[in-house]
Short mmCIF file of C-alpha atoms in Angstrom, two decimals:
data_model
loop_
_atom_site.label_atom_id
_atom_site.label_comp_id
_atom_site.label_asym_id
_atom_site.label_seq_id
_atom_site.Cartn_x
_atom_site.Cartn_y
_atom_site.Cartn_z
CA MET A 1 0.12 0.18 0.00
CA LYS A 2 1.16 3.16 -1.20
CA LEU A 3 1.44 6.22 0.58
CA LEU A 4 -0.45 9.51 -1.68
CA LYS A 5 2.96 11.34 -1.94
CA ASN A 6 4.36 8.64 -3.28
CA GLU A 7 1.81 8.25 -6.35
CA ASN A 8 2.19 8.64 -9.34
CA VAL A 9 0.16 11.42 -11.00
CA LYS A 10 -1.51 10.00 -13.53
CA ASP A 11 -2.06 6.85 -12.34
CA LEU A 12 -4.00 8.56 -9.12
CA ALA A 13 -5.50 10.42 -11.26
CA GLU A 14 -7.12 7.36 -13.03
CA LYS A 15 -7.93 6.38 -9.40
CA VAL A 16 -9.29 9.10 -8.49
CA LEU A 17 -11.80 8.98 -11.48
CA ASP A 18 -13.42 6.35 -10.55
CA LEU A 19 -14.32 7.25 -7.33
CA ILE A 20 -15.48 10.38 -8.36
CA ALA A 21 -17.45 8.29 -10.82
CA LYS A 22 -19.38 6.68 -7.91
CA THR A 23 -19.47 9.02 -5.54
CA SER A 24 -21.60 10.33 -8.55
CA VAL A 25 -24.14 7.56 -9.05
CA GLU A 26 -23.85 7.36 -5.06
CA ILE A 27 -24.64 10.70 -4.44
CA GLY A 28 -27.26 11.43 -7.90
CA HIS A 29 -25.73 13.90 -9.92
CA LYS A 30 -25.00 14.30 -13.63
CA THR A 31 -21.45 15.30 -14.47
CA ASP A 32 -20.19 15.58 -17.59
CA PRO A 33 -17.01 13.76 -18.75
CA GLN A 34 -14.36 17.07 -19.37
CA THR A 35 -15.23 17.93 -15.28
CA MET A 36 -15.11 14.98 -14.11
CA ALA A 37 -11.90 14.45 -15.93
CA THR A 38 -10.45 17.69 -14.87
CA LEU A 39 -11.94 17.62 -11.08
CA SER A 40 -9.66 13.70 -11.59
CA LYS A 41 -6.59 15.59 -12.40
CA ILE A 42 -7.26 18.77 -9.49
CA PHE A 43 -8.15 16.21 -6.73
CA ALA A 44 -4.99 14.06 -7.58
CA LYS A 45 -2.28 16.46 -7.65
CA ASP A 46 -3.61 17.89 -4.44
CA LEU A 47 -3.91 15.24 -2.86
CA ILE A 48 0.42 14.29 -3.65
CA THR A 49 1.00 17.92 -2.72
CA GLU A 50 -0.90 19.00 0.12
CA LYS A 51 0.65 18.23 3.07
CA ARG A 52 -1.39 17.18 5.74
CA PHE A 53 -3.21 14.42 3.13
CA CYS A 54 -0.23 13.27 0.96
CA ASN A 55 0.14 10.43 4.48
CA LEU A 56 -2.73 9.08 3.80
CA THR A 57 -3.21 5.99 1.79
CA PHE A 58 -6.01 5.83 -1.58
CA ASN A 59 -7.97 3.12 0.69
CA GLN A 60 -8.55 6.26 3.35
CA VAL A 61 -9.60 8.60 0.96
CA GLU A 62 -11.89 6.18 -0.54
CA ASP A 63 -12.95 5.51 2.74
CA ALA A 64 -13.61 9.12 3.87
CA PHE A 65 -15.42 10.05 0.34
CA HIS A 66 -17.97 6.15 1.18
CA GLN A 67 -17.67 8.42 5.38
CA GLY A 68 -18.82 11.82 3.75
CA VAL A 69 -20.84 10.38 1.74
CA ARG A 70 -23.78 9.51 3.77
CA PHE A 71 -23.09 10.89 6.51
CA GLY A 72 -21.48 14.15 5.31
CA LYS A 73 -23.17 17.30 7.06
CA ASP A 74 -23.78 19.30 4.51
CA GLU A 75 -25.85 18.87 1.16
CA PRO A 76 -22.84 16.69 -1.12
CA PHE A 77 -21.85 17.87 -4.36
CA LEU A 78 -19.56 16.94 -6.87
CA ASN A 79 -16.97 19.46 -6.56
CA ILE A 80 -13.21 19.46 -4.66
CA ARG A 81 -13.82 21.66 -1.87
CA THR A 82 -17.36 18.78 -0.28
CA PHE A 83 -13.55 16.74 -1.11
CA TYR A 84 -11.17 18.73 0.93
CA LYS A 85 -14.23 18.95 3.62
CA TRP A 86 -14.21 14.78 3.50
CA VAL A 87 -11.08 13.71 3.73
CA TYR A 88 -9.86 16.20 5.77
CA ALA A 89 -13.12 14.82 8.52
CA HIS A 90 -11.47 11.51 7.79
CA LYS A 91 -7.94 12.32 8.80
CA LYS A 92 -9.60 13.91 11.77
CA THR A 93 -11.34 10.47 12.58
CA ILE A 94 -8.26 8.58 11.47
CA ASP A 95 -5.53 10.83 13.41
CA ASN A 96 -7.85 10.57 17.05
CA ALA A 97 -7.84 6.64 16.10
CA TYR A 98 -4.14 6.89 16.32
CA TYR A 99 -3.78 8.72 19.06
CA GLU A 100 -6.14 6.41 21.16
CA VAL A 101 -4.41 3.66 20.45
CA HIS A 102 -0.82 5.11 21.07
CA THR A 103 -1.68 7.43 24.32
CA LEU A 104 -4.42 6.13 25.42
CA GLY A 105 -3.51 3.32 25.18
CA LYS A 106 -6.75 1.16 23.62
CA ASP A 107 -7.11 -2.17 21.52
CA LYS A 108 -5.51 -2.03 17.78
CA ASP A 109 -8.83 -4.05 17.04
CA LYS A 110 -10.73 -2.62 19.07
CA THR A 111 -10.30 1.31 17.20
CA LEU A 112 -12.10 1.80 14.26
CA TRP A 113 -10.12 3.71 11.77
CA TYR A 114 -7.03 2.90 13.34
CA GLN A 115 -4.74 2.06 10.43
CA GLU A 116 -0.83 0.78 11.80
CA PRO A 117 1.92 3.10 10.03
CA ILE A 118 2.97 2.26 6.72
CA LYS A 119 6.90 1.86 7.75
CA MET A 120 9.83 2.66 4.86
CA ILE A 121 11.09 -0.30 3.44
CA THR A 122 14.96 0.46 3.32
CA MET B 1 -78.18 57.47 -1.99
CA GLN B 2 -78.29 53.60 -2.74
CA LYS B 3 -76.10 52.21 -4.98
CA PRO B 4 -77.23 48.97 -7.19
CA ASN B 5 -74.64 46.14 -6.85
CA TYR B 6 -77.28 43.91 -9.30
CA TYR B 7 -74.12 43.49 -11.97
CA ALA B 8 -73.74 45.39 -15.37
CA VAL B 9 -73.48 43.37 -18.43
CA ILE B 10 -71.45 45.63 -21.69
CA PRO B 11 -71.76 43.74 -24.46
CA ALA B 12 -68.68 43.17 -26.57
CA ASP B 13 -70.27 46.09 -29.64
CA VAL B 14 -70.04 48.08 -26.56
CA ARG B 15 -67.03 47.70 -25.36
CA TYR B 16 -65.26 47.89 -28.43
CA ASN B 17 -67.16 50.63 -30.47
CA LYS B 18 -64.26 53.19 -30.70
CA ASN B 19 -66.87 55.83 -31.07
CA LEU B 20 -67.76 55.78 -27.24
CA SER B 21 -65.66 57.18 -24.68
CA PRO B 22 -65.18 54.80 -21.38
CA ASN B 23 -67.30 56.81 -19.30
CA SER B 24 -70.60 56.27 -21.82
CA LYS B 25 -69.16 52.40 -21.22
CA LEU B 26 -69.42 52.95 -18.03
CA LEU B 27 -73.05 54.21 -17.60
CA TYR B 28 -74.29 51.51 -20.04
CA ALA B 29 -73.12 48.96 -17.85
CA GLU B 30 -74.86 51.37 -15.14
CA ILE B 31 -77.68 51.18 -17.31
CA THR B 32 -78.16 47.94 -18.06
CA ALA B 33 -77.19 47.03 -14.26
CA LEU B 34 -80.46 48.97 -13.39
CA CYS B 35 -82.30 47.69 -16.47
CA ASN B 36 -81.34 44.19 -14.90
CA MET B 37 -82.34 45.40 -11.09
CA ASN B 38 -85.87 47.67 -11.69
CA GLY B 39 -86.85 46.02 -15.86
CA LYS B 40 -86.86 49.67 -17.29
CA CYS B 41 -83.98 52.52 -16.42
CA THR B 42 -86.17 55.23 -14.89
CA ALA B 43 -82.80 56.92 -13.25
CA SER B 44 -82.40 60.68 -13.58
CA THR B 45 -79.55 62.58 -15.16
CA GLN B 46 -79.21 63.92 -11.68
CA TYR B 47 -79.62 60.28 -9.97
CA PHE B 48 -75.98 59.69 -12.23
CA ALA B 49 -74.15 62.63 -11.90
CA THR B 50 -74.80 62.57 -8.17
CA LEU B 51 -73.69 58.04 -8.13
CA TYR B 52 -70.70 59.59 -10.40
CA ASN B 53 -69.84 62.83 -8.82
CA VAL B 54 -69.74 64.58 -12.06
CA SER B 55 -71.81 67.54 -13.34
CA LYS B 56 -75.38 67.42 -14.93
CA THR B 57 -73.42 68.20 -18.70
CA SER B 58 -71.18 64.96 -18.59
CA ILE B 59 -73.97 62.57 -18.49
CA GLN B 60 -75.90 64.12 -20.79
CA ASN B 61 -73.59 64.46 -22.98
CA TRP B 62 -72.02 60.50 -22.34
CA LEU B 63 -76.00 59.08 -22.81
CA LYS B 64 -75.67 61.16 -26.22
CA CYS B 65 -73.32 59.22 -27.36
CA LEU B 66 -74.67 56.36 -26.15
CA VAL B 67 -77.91 57.68 -28.39
CA ASP B 68 -76.13 58.50 -31.01
CA ASN B 69 -74.09 55.14 -31.33
CA LYS B 70 -77.19 53.51 -30.87
CA PHE B 71 -76.91 51.63 -27.85
CA ILE B 72 -79.98 52.97 -26.17
CA ILE B 73 -83.36 54.69 -26.75
CA ARG B 74 -84.15 57.59 -24.07
CA THR B 75 -88.35 57.84 -24.20
CA THR B 76 -89.79 60.77 -22.32
CA ILE B 77 -93.52 61.35 -21.04
CA PHE B 78 -94.60 64.76 -20.88
CA LYS B 79 -97.41 66.24 -18.40
CA LYS B 80 -100.38 65.35 -20.36
CA GLY B 81 -101.13 69.38 -22.44
CA THR B 82 -97.82 71.15 -21.16
CA LYS B 83 -94.09 70.12 -21.57
CA GLU B 84 -92.71 69.07 -18.02
CA ILE B 85 -91.66 65.66 -18.04
CA LEU B 86 -92.59 63.30 -16.59
CA SER B 87 -89.89 60.77 -16.25
CA ARG B 88 -87.84 59.64 -18.49
CA HIS B 89 -87.38 55.92 -20.08
CA ILE B 90 -84.28 54.80 -20.84
CA LYS B 91 -84.61 51.54 -23.25
CA LEU B 92 -81.11 49.02 -24.65
CA ILE B 93 -81.00 48.50 -27.82
CA GLU B 94 -79.83 44.88 -28.07
CA GLN B 95 -77.65 44.08 -31.14
CA PRO B 96 -76.86 40.70 -31.45
CA THR B 97 -72.87 40.24 -31.20
CA GLN B 98 -71.14 38.75 -34.83
CA ASN B 99 -70.93 35.04 -32.25
CA LYS B 100 -74.76 35.31 -32.24
CA PHE B 101 -75.23 35.61 -35.87
CA ARG B 102 -72.47 32.33 -37.00
CA ASP B 103 -74.13 29.71 -34.24
CA ASN B 104 -78.36 30.95 -35.95
CA ASN B 105 -76.61 30.24 -39.94
CA ASN B 106 -74.69 27.60 -38.43
CA ILE B 107 -78.37 26.40 -37.00
CA ASN B 108 -79.71 27.10 -40.03
CA ILE B 109 -77.47 25.53 -42.74
CA ASN B 110 -76.57 22.18 -40.71
CA ASN B 111 -80.50 22.30 -39.24
CA THR B 112 -79.86 18.14 -39.22
CA ASN B 113 -76.02 17.49 -38.75
CA LEU B 114 -73.65 18.67 -36.19
CA THR B 115 -71.11 20.96 -35.91
CA ASP B 116 -68.09 19.86 -34.91
CA SER B 117 -67.57 21.73 -31.93
CA ASN B 118 -71.23 19.61 -31.05
CA LYS B 119 -69.99 16.60 -31.19
CA LYS B 120 -67.06 17.52 -29.20
CA ALA B 121 -69.33 18.44 -25.78
CA PHE B 122 -70.92 14.52 -26.15
CA PHE B 123 -68.12 12.96 -25.07
CA LYS B 124 -68.13 9.22 -25.96
CA LYS B 125 -66.21 6.84 -23.83
CA PRO B 126 -62.90 5.05 -26.78
CA SER B 127 -63.89 0.71 -26.75
CA VAL B 128 -59.61 -0.70 -26.85
CA ILE B 129 -59.98 -0.89 -30.68
CA ASP B 130 -60.18 1.85 -31.44
CA ILE B 131 -56.95 3.81 -29.51
CA VAL B 132 -55.62 0.68 -31.23
CA ASP B 133 -56.71 1.57 -35.04
CA TYR B 134 -55.52 4.99 -33.95
CA CYS B 135 -52.78 4.58 -32.56
CA LYS B 136 -51.77 2.32 -35.34
CA GLU B 137 -52.44 5.07 -37.65
CA ARG B 138 -49.79 7.61 -35.69
CA ASN B 139 -47.67 4.81 -36.10
CA ASN B 140 -46.73 4.90 -32.39
CA ASN B 141 -46.43 2.36 -29.11
CA ILE B 142 -48.94 3.34 -26.82
CA ASP B 143 -50.55 0.72 -24.97
CA ALA B 144 -54.53 1.19 -26.06
CA GLU B 145 -55.28 -1.28 -22.58
CA ALA B 146 -52.71 1.03 -20.05
CA PHE B 147 -54.05 4.27 -21.24
CA ILE B 148 -58.04 2.50 -21.21
CA ASP B 149 -57.10 1.61 -17.32
CA PHE B 150 -54.59 4.70 -16.62
CA TYR B 151 -58.29 6.78 -17.77
CA GLU B 152 -61.17 5.10 -16.35
CA SER B 153 -60.30 4.86 -12.81
CA LYS B 154 -59.72 8.58 -13.41
CA ASP B 155 -63.55 7.96 -14.34
CA TRP B 156 -61.73 9.53 -17.71
CA LYS B 157 -61.64 13.34 -16.45
CA ILE B 158 -58.06 15.15 -17.32
CA GLY B 159 -57.45 17.07 -13.89
CA LYS B 160 -60.76 17.98 -12.83
CA ASN B 161 -62.57 17.83 -16.24
CA LYS B 162 -63.92 16.08 -18.13
CA MET B 163 -61.98 14.53 -21.02
CA LYS B 164 -63.21 16.18 -24.09
CA ASP B 165 -61.22 14.53 -27.28
CA TRP B 166 -58.87 10.97 -26.36
CA LYS B 167 -57.60 11.37 -30.03
CA ALA B 168 -55.97 14.22 -28.43
CA ALA B 169 -55.31 12.14 -24.96
CA VAL B 170 -53.66 9.74 -27.05
CA ARG B 171 -51.28 12.03 -28.69
CA THR B 172 -49.94 14.14 -25.48
CA TRP B 173 -49.17 10.25 -24.79
CA GLU B 174 -47.68 10.11 -27.52
CA ARG B 175 -45.94 13.76 -27.24
CA ARG B 176 -44.63 12.57 -23.80
CA GLU B 177 -42.70 9.28 -25.27
CA THR B 178 -40.85 10.82 -27.23
CA LYS B 179 -39.20 13.14 -25.14
CA LYS B 180 -38.90 10.60 -22.84
CA PRO B 181 -34.58 9.86 -22.53
CA THR B 182 -33.73 7.57 -23.90
CA MET B 183 -30.37 6.68 -21.50
CA SER B 184 -31.41 5.99 -18.41
CA LYS B 185 -29.54 8.22 -15.20
CA LEU B 186 -27.28 5.77 -14.00
CA ASP B 187 -26.40 4.83 -18.17
CA SER B 188 -25.64 8.19 -18.68
CA GLN B 189 -23.33 8.43 -15.78
CA ILE B 190 -21.29 5.01 -17.22
CA SER B 191 -20.61 6.74 -20.51
CA ALA B 192 -19.64 10.10 -18.89
CA TRP B 193 -16.99 8.34 -16.72
CA GLN B 194 -16.02 6.23 -19.55
CA GLU B 195 -15.34 9.36 -21.43
CA ALA B 196 -13.90 11.15 -19.30
CA LYS B 197 -11.26 8.20 -19.08
CA LYS B 198 -10.34 9.19 -22.42
CA LEU B 199 -9.80 12.26 -21.90
CA LEU B 200 -7.85 11.87 -18.84
#
C-alpha cells in the first residue's frame, strides 16, 4: 500500500476518476466527462502535494468519500471543496484513532479506523 | 344614495366601440345594471350625476353618445298638454353580436347535422379497438390497454374536467413518450465516466 505522496499523478488521477464516478452515482448527480476528468486531475495533484493528505493512503481517501457521502453534514456536491471536507474530516478520525491507540493505550483491533503506520522499506 | 349592487353587462359591441368614450361605456354598464334590477331604467340625469360625482352636462353628453351610436333609446313622457317632463325611460337596444349571427347561421344551414364543436360536447368513451386503430394510424407505441385503464381509473377526467377528446389525449401520450430520454441516468453517468477516462 502506497502513501499518496509516493503515488504517480497519472495513476492516481485514474483512481480518483473511478472514485468520483462512483460517488456521482451514489449522490445521484450528473456530471459531464470534461468536469469529471478535470476534477480528478486537480484532486489527484492536491492529494499528492497537500502536506495534510500526503501521508494518507488511497484506501483511506476512499473511506473518506464513503463516509462523506453517507454521513456528511452538508448537501454533497461533486467539487473539490466537498472532497476536501470529506478527506479532512476522515483524517481527523484517523488521527483520533491513532491517538487512542498510541496515547490512551486502547486495543488496536477495537479502535475503528485505526491503521498501522506504513513503514518505509529500506 | 342607494347604489345598485346588481351585476352590469357590457357587450363586446359596446366594449370595443371606438366612437364611445370610456365613461359612456361605464354609463351603459350602469344602465344595464338598473335594467336587470328593475326591468327598466328610469333614473334621472341627476341620479347618475350624483352617483359618479360629475356634472349633469357630462351625463347628458355620455347619454347622447350612446343614443347617437344606437345603443340606447331615450323616451320622455310629458305631462298632458304641457312640456313638463313626467318621467324618462332608457331602453337598451340589443344588438346581436357577430358570434350570435354565426351560431344562428350554423343552425340554419346544418339543421340536421351537428357541427364539429357540438360533436365534441358529447364525449364517447373509446374502446380498446378504437385506440389500437388510432395508434396504428399515428404509428406510435402507446399501450392501448394501459391508456384505457389509466383514464378508467380517473373516470375519464383530466384533472378536474371531463375528457373532451380522447384522440388529443392519445397524441399527448405520444408526445410524452418521444420526450422520454432514451438513456437512463445511470447509463449517462457511466458513459460520462468512460468518456472522462479517455480525456485523462
